[in-house]
Every structure is written in C-alpha cells, then in structure tokens.
GROMACS .gro file of C-alpha atoms in nm:
model
  398
    1UNK     CA    1  11.004   9.025   9.898
    2UNK     CA    2  10.660   9.049   9.739
    3UNK     CA    3  10.506   9.380   9.637
    4UNK     CA    4  10.153   9.506   9.593
    5UNK     CA    5  10.028   9.569   9.241
    6UNK     CA    6  10.054   9.946   9.274
    7UNK     CA    7  10.414   9.920   9.398
    8UNK     CA    8  10.512   9.688   9.115
    9UNK     CA    9  10.360   9.930   8.867
   10UNK     CA   10  10.561  10.216   9.019
   11UNK     CA   11  10.881  10.025   8.947
   12UNK     CA   12  10.768   9.936   8.595
   13UNK     CA   13  10.676  10.295   8.517
   14UNK     CA   14  11.015  10.420   8.640
   15UNK     CA   15  11.179  10.210   8.365
   16UNK     CA   16  10.950  10.330   8.089
   17UNK     CA   17  10.694  10.050   8.093
   18UNK     CA   18  10.346  10.178   8.009
   19UNK     CA   19  10.103  10.096   8.292
   20UNK     CA   20   9.734  10.127   8.371
   21UNK     CA   21   9.746  10.436   8.592
   22UNK     CA   22   9.597  10.437   8.938
   23UNK     CA   23   9.602  10.583   9.289
   24UNK     CA   24   9.603  10.378   9.610
   25UNK     CA   25   9.348  10.450   9.885
   26UNK     CA   26   9.289  10.326  10.240
   27UNK     CA   27   8.936  10.460  10.299
   28UNK     CA   28   8.624  10.513  10.082
   29UNK     CA   29   8.675  10.890  10.110
   30UNK     CA   30   9.032  10.857   9.982
   31UNK     CA   31   8.902  10.634   9.703
   32UNK     CA   32   8.654  10.902   9.591
   33UNK     CA   33   8.927  11.167   9.595
   34UNK     CA   34   9.156  10.936   9.399
   35UNK     CA   35   8.887  10.867   9.139
   36UNK     CA   36   8.822  11.239   9.087
   37UNK     CA   37   9.193  11.313   9.053
   38UNK     CA   38   9.238  11.023   8.812
   39UNK     CA   39   8.953  11.153   8.595
   40UNK     CA   40   9.118  11.495   8.581
   41UNK     CA   41   9.454  11.346   8.484
   42UNK     CA   42   9.344  11.072   8.242
   43UNK     CA   43   8.990  11.156   8.135
   44UNK     CA   44   8.866  10.813   8.244
   45UNK     CA   45   8.492  10.797   8.313
   46UNK     CA   46   8.485  10.455   8.476
   47UNK     CA   47   8.721  10.325   8.746
   48UNK     CA   48   8.845   9.979   8.840
   49UNK     CA   49   8.860   9.910   9.216
   50UNK     CA   50   9.132   9.655   9.299
   51UNK     CA   51   9.204   9.501   9.639
   52UNK     CA   52   9.573   9.521   9.725
   53UNK     CA   53   9.692   9.195   9.883
   54UNK     CA   54   9.987   8.968   9.814
   55UNK     CA   55   9.792   8.704   9.624
   56UNK     CA   56   9.663   8.634   9.276
   57UNK     CA   57   9.309   8.549   9.171
   58UNK     CA   58   9.166   8.862   9.336
   59UNK     CA   59   8.894   8.903   9.076
   60UNK     CA   60   8.757   8.554   9.138
   61UNK     CA   61   8.728   8.632   9.507
   62UNK     CA   62   8.539   8.958   9.453
   63UNK     CA   63   8.840   9.184   9.499
   64UNK     CA   64   8.832   9.353   9.156
   65UNK     CA   65   8.520   9.543   9.046
   66UNK     CA   66   8.423   9.811   8.797
   67UNK     CA   67   8.276  10.142   8.914
   68UNK     CA   68   8.076  10.339   8.656
   69UNK     CA   69   8.034  10.654   8.865
   70UNK     CA   70   8.164  10.820   9.183
   71UNK     CA   71   7.886  10.671   9.394
   72UNK     CA   72   7.995  10.325   9.279
   73UNK     CA   73   8.356  10.407   9.371
   74UNK     CA   74   8.257  10.492   9.728
   75UNK     CA   75   8.023  10.195   9.767
   76UNK     CA   76   8.252   9.931   9.613
   77UNK     CA   77   8.561  10.059   9.797
   78UNK     CA   78   8.367  10.037  10.123
   79UNK     CA   79   8.272   9.678  10.044
   80UNK     CA   80   8.626   9.567   9.955
   81UNK     CA   81   8.819   9.754  10.225
   82UNK     CA   82   8.823   9.550  10.544
   83UNK     CA   83   8.700   9.229  10.380
   84UNK     CA   84   8.880   8.895  10.425
   85UNK     CA   85   8.952   8.822  10.061
   86UNK     CA   86   8.978   8.452   9.980
   87UNK     CA   87   9.152   8.343   9.658
   88UNK     CA   88   9.327   8.022   9.548
   89UNK     CA   89   9.653   8.180   9.669
   90UNK     CA   90   9.548   8.293  10.018
   91UNK     CA   91   9.519   8.095  10.341
   92UNK     CA   92   9.179   7.937  10.402
   93UNK     CA   93   9.069   8.231  10.618
   94UNK     CA   94   9.171   8.479  10.347
   95UNK     CA   95   9.367   8.803  10.371
   96UNK     CA   96   9.253   9.134  10.515
   97UNK     CA   97   9.226   9.411  10.255
   98UNK     CA   98   9.383   9.730  10.390
   99UNK     CA   99   9.416   9.920  10.063
  100UNK     CA  100   9.251   9.943   9.723
  101UNK     CA  101   9.392  10.070   9.395
  102UNK     CA  102   9.164  10.305   9.203
  103UNK     CA  103   9.267  10.250   8.841
  104UNK     CA  104   9.166  10.401   8.509
  105UNK     CA  105   8.944  10.211   8.268
  106UNK     CA  106   9.161  10.107   7.972
  107UNK     CA  107   8.908   9.887   7.791
  108UNK     CA  108   8.761  10.179   7.599
  109UNK     CA  109   8.611  10.140   7.247
  110UNK     CA  110   8.824  10.214   6.943
  111UNK     CA  111   8.938  10.104   6.599
  112UNK     CA  112   9.036   9.751   6.704
  113UNK     CA  113   8.937   9.496   6.963
  114UNK     CA  114   9.137   9.495   7.291
  115UNK     CA  115   9.352   9.183   7.340
  116UNK     CA  116   9.505   9.036   7.657
  117UNK     CA  117   9.841   8.860   7.681
  118UNK     CA  118  10.049   8.696   7.954
  119UNK     CA  119  10.416   8.791   8.001
  120UNK     CA  120  10.655   8.705   8.284
  121UNK     CA  121  11.031   8.736   8.337
  122UNK     CA  122  11.215   8.499   8.568
  123UNK     CA  123  11.529   8.289   8.603
  124UNK     CA  124  11.549   7.948   8.437
  125UNK     CA  125  11.761   7.767   8.695
  126UNK     CA  126  11.812   7.468   8.467
  127UNK     CA  127  11.998   7.675   8.207
  128UNK     CA  128  12.131   7.961   8.419
  129UNK     CA  129  11.964   8.211   8.186
  130UNK     CA  130  11.680   8.457   8.228
  131UNK     CA  131  11.356   8.363   8.058
  132UNK     CA  132  11.060   8.551   7.921
  133UNK     CA  133  10.748   8.333   7.929
  134UNK     CA  134  10.454   8.462   7.727
  135UNK     CA  135  10.119   8.357   7.588
  136UNK     CA  136   9.827   8.486   7.385
  137UNK     CA  137   9.598   8.362   7.666
  138UNK     CA  138   9.623   8.661   7.899
  139UNK     CA  139   9.383   8.710   8.187
  140UNK     CA  140   9.376   8.334   8.260
  141UNK     CA  141   9.565   8.132   8.519
  142UNK     CA  142   9.889   8.036   8.345
  143UNK     CA  143   9.872   7.695   8.518
  144UNK     CA  144   9.541   7.627   8.343
  145UNK     CA  145   9.685   7.734   8.008
  146UNK     CA  146   9.989   7.510   8.062
  147UNK     CA  147   9.767   7.213   8.142
  148UNK     CA  148   9.500   7.253   7.877
  149UNK     CA  149   9.677   7.433   7.589
  150UNK     CA  150  10.055   7.405   7.642
  151UNK     CA  151  10.124   7.489   7.276
  152UNK     CA  152  10.006   7.844   7.350
  153UNK     CA  153  10.291   7.910   7.593
  154UNK     CA  154  10.617   8.041   7.447
  155UNK     CA  155  10.954   8.099   7.610
  156UNK     CA  156  11.249   8.313   7.511
  157UNK     CA  157  11.578   8.258   7.694
  158UNK     CA  158  11.808   8.555   7.736
  159UNK     CA  159  12.179   8.542   7.809
  160UNK     CA  160  12.227   8.765   8.115
  161UNK     CA  161  12.563   8.884   7.978
  162UNK     CA  162  12.414   9.003   7.649
  163UNK     CA  163  12.071   9.114   7.763
  164UNK     CA  164  11.763   9.105   7.546
  165UNK     CA  165  11.844   9.144   7.178
  166UNK     CA  166  11.620   9.337   6.935
  167UNK     CA  167  11.541   9.022   6.734
  168UNK     CA  168  11.414   8.852   7.052
  169UNK     CA  169  11.173   9.136   7.129
  170UNK     CA  170  11.048   9.122   6.769
  171UNK     CA  171  11.007   8.743   6.790
  172UNK     CA  172  10.787   8.781   7.099
  173UNK     CA  173  10.568   9.042   6.931
  174UNK     CA  174  10.539   8.822   6.620
  175UNK     CA  175  10.442   8.510   6.819
  176UNK     CA  176  10.171   8.714   6.992
  177UNK     CA  177  10.020   8.783   6.650
  178UNK     CA  178  10.078   9.159   6.652
  179UNK     CA  179  10.145   9.391   6.360
  180UNK     CA  180  10.181   9.759   6.283
  181UNK     CA  181  10.180  10.001   6.575
  182UNK     CA  182  10.097   9.727   6.826
  183UNK     CA  183  10.399   9.525   6.707
  184UNK     CA  184  10.633   9.820   6.759
  185UNK     CA  185  10.476   9.899   7.097
  186UNK     CA  186  10.519   9.539   7.214
  187UNK     CA  187  10.890   9.529   7.124
  188UNK     CA  188  10.941   9.847   7.328
  189UNK     CA  189  10.730   9.708   7.614
  190UNK     CA  190  10.920   9.378   7.634
  191UNK     CA  191  11.259   9.551   7.619
  192UNK     CA  192  11.165   9.796   7.897
  193UNK     CA  193  11.013   9.513   8.105
  194UNK     CA  194  11.335   9.310   8.088
  195UNK     CA  195  11.540   9.618   8.179
  196UNK     CA  196  11.315   9.675   8.482
  197UNK     CA  197  11.357   9.312   8.588
  198UNK     CA  198  11.737   9.331   8.574
  199UNK     CA  199  11.792   9.676   8.724
  200UNK     CA  200  11.544   9.627   9.009
  201UNK     CA  201  11.713   9.297   9.109
  202UNK     CA  202  11.383   9.113   9.089
  203UNK     CA  203  11.332   8.739   9.107
  204UNK     CA  204  11.007   8.754   8.909
  205UNK     CA  205  10.792   8.994   8.710
  206UNK     CA  206  10.450   8.861   8.608
  207UNK     CA  207  10.215   9.080   8.405
  208UNK     CA  208   9.874   8.924   8.355
  209UNK     CA  209   9.722   9.069   8.158
  210UNK     CA  210   9.935   9.276   7.927
  211UNK     CA  211   9.677   9.469   7.728
  212UNK     CA  212   9.668   9.579   7.366
  213UNK     CA  213   9.418   9.861   7.380
  214UNK     CA  214   9.167   9.945   7.109
  215UNK     CA  215   9.410  10.213   6.981
  216UNK     CA  216   9.707   9.969   6.978
  217UNK     CA  217   9.885  10.079   7.295
  218UNK     CA  218  10.057   9.806   7.499
  219UNK     CA  219  10.037   9.837   7.877
  220UNK     CA  220  10.060   9.645   8.205
  221UNK     CA  221   9.713   9.614   8.357
  222UNK     CA  222   9.841   9.409   8.650
  223UNK     CA  223  10.183   9.356   8.807
  224UNK     CA  224  10.302   9.077   9.033
  225UNK     CA  225  10.658   9.151   9.142
  226UNK     CA  226  10.895   8.964   9.373
  227UNK     CA  227  11.226   9.128   9.463
  228UNK     CA  228  11.545   8.943   9.556
  229UNK     CA  229  11.582   9.014   9.928
  230UNK     CA  230  11.958   8.959   9.907
  231UNK     CA  231  11.985   9.265   9.682
  232UNK     CA  232  11.770   9.503   9.887
  233UNK     CA  233  12.079   9.675  10.028
  234UNK     CA  234  12.113   9.828   9.682
  235UNK     CA  235  11.752   9.948   9.679
  236UNK     CA  236  11.660  10.119  10.004
  237UNK     CA  237  11.357  10.277   9.837
  238UNK     CA  238  11.226   9.932   9.744
  239UNK     CA  239  11.299   9.797  10.093
  240UNK     CA  240  11.068  10.066  10.232
  241UNK     CA  241  10.785   9.914  10.025
  242UNK     CA  242  10.771   9.604  10.248
  243UNK     CA  243  10.421   9.555  10.391
  244UNK     CA  244  10.461   9.347  10.707
  245UNK     CA  245  10.083   9.318  10.737
  246UNK     CA  246  10.093   9.080  10.440
  247UNK     CA  247  10.354   8.850  10.592
  248UNK     CA  248  10.327   8.576  10.852
  249UNK     CA  249  10.377   8.755  11.190
  250UNK     CA  250  10.582   8.465  11.329
  251UNK     CA  251  10.814   8.479  11.027
  252UNK     CA  252  10.848   8.855  11.074
  253UNK     CA  253  10.942   8.808  11.440
  254UNK     CA  254  11.194   8.538  11.351
  255UNK     CA  255  11.354   8.757  11.086
  256UNK     CA  256  11.391   9.040  11.338
  257UNK     CA  257  11.569   8.794  11.571
  258UNK     CA  258  11.806   8.686  11.295
  259UNK     CA  259  11.648   8.342  11.251
  260UNK     CA  260  11.558   8.182  10.920
  261UNK     CA  261  11.204   8.055  10.979
  262UNK     CA  262  10.933   7.933  10.743
  263UNK     CA  263  10.603   7.804  10.881
  264UNK     CA  264  10.472   7.474  10.747
  265UNK     CA  265  10.157   7.274  10.818
  266UNK     CA  266  10.292   6.982  11.025
  267UNK     CA  267  10.311   6.879  11.390
  268UNK     CA  268  10.686   6.852  11.464
  269UNK     CA  269  10.885   7.169  11.512
  270UNK     CA  270  11.250   7.152  11.409
  271UNK     CA  271  11.548   7.363  11.511
  272UNK     CA  272  11.870   7.309  11.318
  273UNK     CA  273  12.185   7.485  11.204
  274UNK     CA  274  12.230   7.492  10.828
  275UNK     CA  275  11.980   7.477  10.544
  276UNK     CA  276  12.099   7.138  10.416
  277UNK     CA  277  12.065   6.979  10.758
  278UNK     CA  278  11.721   7.140  10.789
  279UNK     CA  279  11.606   6.968  10.469
  280UNK     CA  280  11.744   6.638  10.593
  281UNK     CA  281  11.571   6.688  10.929
  282UNK     CA  282  11.237   6.747  10.761
  283UNK     CA  283  11.284   6.422  10.568
  284UNK     CA  284  11.367   6.250  10.897
  285UNK     CA  285  11.046   6.379  11.053
  286UNK     CA  286  10.842   6.252  10.757
  287UNK     CA  287  11.002   5.909  10.780
  288UNK     CA  288  10.921   5.892  11.150
  289UNK     CA  289  10.551   5.937  11.077
  290UNK     CA  290  10.531   6.307  11.153
  291UNK     CA  291  10.503   6.621  10.943
  292UNK     CA  292  10.746   6.915  10.975
  293UNK     CA  293  10.579   7.220  11.130
  294UNK     CA  294  10.851   7.460  11.024
  295UNK     CA  295  11.191   7.524  10.873
  296UNK     CA  296  11.407   7.699  11.134
  297UNK     CA  297  11.781   7.758  11.092
  298UNK     CA  298  11.949   7.914  11.397
  299UNK     CA  299  12.273   7.968  11.204
  300UNK     CA  300  12.623   7.933  11.340
  301UNK     CA  301  12.546   8.019  11.702
  302UNK     CA  302  12.311   7.851  11.947
  303UNK     CA  303  12.349   8.014  12.288
  304UNK     CA  304  12.074   8.007  12.551
  305UNK     CA  305  11.910   8.330  12.437
  306UNK     CA  306  11.901   8.225  12.072
  307UNK     CA  307  11.769   7.879  12.156
  308UNK     CA  308  11.505   8.027  12.386
  309UNK     CA  309  11.392   8.265  12.112
  310UNK     CA  310  11.375   7.976  11.866
  311UNK     CA  311  11.171   7.761  12.106
  312UNK     CA  312  10.933   8.051  12.168
  313UNK     CA  313  10.875   8.101  11.797
  314UNK     CA  314  10.820   7.730  11.728
  315UNK     CA  315  10.573   7.700  12.017
  316UNK     CA  316  10.358   7.982  11.881
  317UNK     CA  317  10.229   7.726  11.634
  318UNK     CA  318   9.948   7.539  11.818
  319UNK     CA  319   9.989   7.240  11.585
  320UNK     CA  320  10.335   7.156  11.724
  321UNK     CA  321  10.327   6.831  11.927
  322UNK     CA  322  10.703   6.781  11.960
  323UNK     CA  323  11.029   6.964  11.886
  324UNK     CA  324  11.334   6.805  11.726
  325UNK     CA  325  11.664   6.986  11.783
  326UNK     CA  326  11.919   6.859  11.531
  327UNK     CA  327  12.253   7.041  11.551
  328UNK     CA  328  12.586   6.960  11.390
  329UNK     CA  329  12.871   7.094  11.602
  330UNK     CA  330  13.127   7.225  11.357
  331UNK     CA  331  13.159   7.598  11.402
  332UNK     CA  332  12.990   7.575  11.741
  333UNK     CA  333  13.072   7.300  11.991
  334UNK     CA  334  12.794   7.055  12.083
  335UNK     CA  335  12.841   7.099  12.456
  336UNK     CA  336  12.781   7.472  12.423
  337UNK     CA  337  12.464   7.406  12.227
  338UNK     CA  338  12.354   7.153  12.490
  339UNK     CA  339  12.412   7.407  12.765
  340UNK     CA  340  12.208   7.658  12.565
  341UNK     CA  341  11.921   7.411  12.531
  342UNK     CA  342  11.926   7.330  12.903
  343UNK     CA  343  11.943   7.697  13.007
  344UNK     CA  344  11.662   7.788  12.767
  345UNK     CA  345  11.447   7.505  12.905
  346UNK     CA  346  11.506   7.630  13.260
  347UNK     CA  347  11.426   7.990  13.166
  348UNK     CA  348  11.104   7.902  12.983
  349UNK     CA  349  10.970   7.668  13.252
  350UNK     CA  350  10.604   7.584  13.200
  351UNK     CA  351  10.602   7.751  12.856
  352UNK     CA  352  10.745   7.431  12.711
  353UNK     CA  353  10.447   7.197  12.690
  354UNK     CA  354  10.569   6.945  12.430
  355UNK     CA  355  10.847   6.683  12.430
  356UNK     CA  356  11.190   6.792  12.305
  357UNK     CA  357  11.420   6.548  12.129
  358UNK     CA  358  11.776   6.678  12.107
  359UNK     CA  359  12.032   6.525  11.869
  360UNK     CA  360  12.378   6.680  11.880
  361UNK     CA  361  12.657   6.543  11.664
  362UNK     CA  362  13.006   6.671  11.598
  363UNK     CA  363  13.264   6.837  11.822
  364UNK     CA  364  13.215   6.734  12.189
  365UNK     CA  365  12.900   6.538  12.108
  366UNK     CA  366  12.965   6.289  12.391
  367UNK     CA  367  12.998   6.567  12.648
  368UNK     CA  368  12.681   6.728  12.511
  369UNK     CA  369  12.478   6.410  12.554
  370UNK     CA  370  12.602   6.367  12.910
  371UNK     CA  371  12.514   6.727  12.990
  372UNK     CA  372  12.157   6.682  12.867
  373UNK     CA  373  12.111   6.342  13.030
  374UNK     CA  374  12.229   6.478  13.367
  375UNK     CA  375  12.039   6.808  13.349
  376UNK     CA  376  11.722   6.683  13.517
  377UNK     CA  377  11.523   6.848  13.239
  378UNK     CA  378  11.260   6.664  13.032
  379UNK     CA  379  11.481   6.659  12.725
  380UNK     CA  380  11.524   6.335  12.529
  381UNK     CA  381  11.878   6.299  12.395
  382UNK     CA  382  11.980   6.113  12.080
  383UNK     CA  383  12.306   6.054  11.897
  384UNK     CA  384  12.223   5.894  11.562
  385UNK     CA  385  11.977   6.008  11.296
  386UNK     CA  386  11.771   5.688  11.316
  387UNK     CA  387  11.767   5.706  11.696
  388UNK     CA  388  11.625   6.058  11.676
  389UNK     CA  389  11.364   5.942  11.424
  390UNK     CA  390  11.257   5.656  11.650
  391UNK     CA  391  11.219   5.888  11.948
  392UNK     CA  392  11.012   6.134  11.745
  393UNK     CA  393  10.786   5.845  11.652
  394UNK     CA  394  10.759   5.738  12.016
  395UNK     CA  395  10.648   6.077  12.145
  396UNK     CA  396  10.398   6.125  11.861
  397UNK     CA  397  10.234   5.788  11.925
  398UNK     CA  398  10.230   5.825  12.304
   0.00000   0.00000   0.00000
C-alpha cells in the first residue's frame, strides 16, 4: 500500500526521524491557514507547496513550488490543486491533485552549504537480508545515478535477526563524506530510519533527498513509503491512511469482491485460479500473438456469481478483445466451474461482447467440456494449453 509524502513523514516522525515539517491542505484557504500556523510553529518565512499524489518526479511536472509570501501560497496552491499532474511515474493523462503539503523552508543560510543525499531501505530478495541503499547524489533520479555514475551508489546489507549495528550506521555516514555534528546526526537518522522500516512492516522507504542543513541537521525532505499489505492487520491506523482516489478504480472494485486483479495494457483478458497458472496464462497469451490485459486470480472458488463478477471487471477495460478462462480443477471441480461460466454468461447476456475461450483441466475436465459444448452459449472450449493458444489466435485474427 503506497502512502502520500505527508503520511510517510508522519510514520518517520513517530520513530524519531527528523523530518521537514508541514501541514496538508485541500483548498487554497486551508493552505494559507497552514502556512500561517507553520510560520508560528517553525519560524519559516518561505513555504514549499508540494502536490500529494502517489508518484515521483512531482517537481519536474510542476507539482513542487516555492512560495515566498502568503499571497504566493494562495496562488500556487490554487494552481496545483485540481491539476492533472503528469510525471514519469503517472499514467499518460496524469493524476488529479486533491491535496497539497505546505512545508517549511529548510534550505536556509548558515555556517555550511546544504547537501542532499539519497537513502532507501528495502529487502534484497537475492540474499534474504534488508538493504540500505544510499548515495551522495540526492535529489536526482536514482536510476540516472545508477546508469551514469554507478560508483556513487553504496549498499549496506543488514541481517534482519541482528538489526542495524552501530558500525554500519557509522560506515554510511562516513561514505557520505560527513564529519562532526553532521556525522553523528546521520548515524542517528539511519538507525531511526531502519527502525521505522522494520516496526511499520514496510516494503520500502525511499528518502530523496535526505538533507544536511546549513547548521548540520539531518532530515527527510521527502518520503516515499510502501507498506506491506499483508501486515496491515497489525496496523489499523496505517490501514486508515489508504487513499482509494490514487488507486485504479477497477482494482479497488476487484479487491472489494475478493479478487486479485492487476490491470495491464493488452487486449486479452484472463481469468485463472492460482498466481502461478496466471503467469503461465499470460505467457500463453503472448505466444498466441496477443497481449495480456490483466492478471486476475479468482482463487479457490469459481461459482456463477464469482465468475460473473470477474467477467464484469475484465470487460470494464475497453481494450479487451477476448477473454481466456484457464482453470485447473484441483480444489474445485471443473464441471462446477463450467456451470459457473455458463450461468454467468446467461446472466450477463448482451454485456458479453467479446469471444470467450474456456480451458478447464483437472478433476471432471471431460464433463466440464461437454457441459460447455452443449450449453448453446458462445463459449469456445479447449482442453490443452496449445489448443487454447491456437483458439486465442483465431479469435484475435478474425
């Protein structure tokens, strides 16, 4: 589950990570009130207006701007709120900005020059250990840094049983070229950041940039946080942070129906049971000359209501030109699935406007094929994988 910047910063702050303070607002009037309150609390004279969407690269798209007075706060907030913000990480049409974060200016003058760093915490699946990735090149796309100057990216692997050790935090601060107060601050920052990552059950923390201020404080100026959805039952307060406006509405509907659905960009919808079979089905669609339009796992049951719901969700994608149903009858018998497909087809009537290829294999597969073939419905049955692939190819080229 992805979070907005302000929500990620709330979690960081609760674990002792120093953050750039800010107040979220939904209207220009709220933004002005937030700016005045922030000035009272922090003494900041300038304010940074940040669009709150689930995507990076907001500054490049015009979603992060500096306000030097209250009039600027009102004007800039009005410009950003309601805009369709387009960044390298948004869909082509962009994302609607519903909120802005009014943040304090932390690039104030002082005894030393401010410096920006990149720090993220995530799981290294190859080693089974957590990993802190960091670089002196903060404020830039880490992909660009990796491509052009890979020697400037460092990693520190952490045994999840031991946690981050003091020498590791010091090593990170040293590699970032820090000394004195800033060195001490960075060791505390990294230790608190790793603690936040573990105790919040996150799958990723990305702070870009981490700022060394002109008076040697270390703080998170941004926060990109993804939580492990499987652990949300332990964090009801985090679960309440979910912003459904930022998620694909079809995926939200599927989740509410208990279906595992991910929209893709292809033309063949697929309905399967089991994630492994779903991956194989998508490969099958590719080999047949099509492109998968979705990943949809109906799970261990496939009665008429569940199949009808799945069909309805798949058909909401206008790019779908055919649907491939590929079910292995282990837990659920194939003939029951076939009856569910037939009943769903009857119930939906004219709503089904594309060909359906149905491959059922496993328990009672023969009876299932006979049931579909004798149903009188426009459902194309198949038994073998290659047979299903050939029939997908036929309907796409028709």
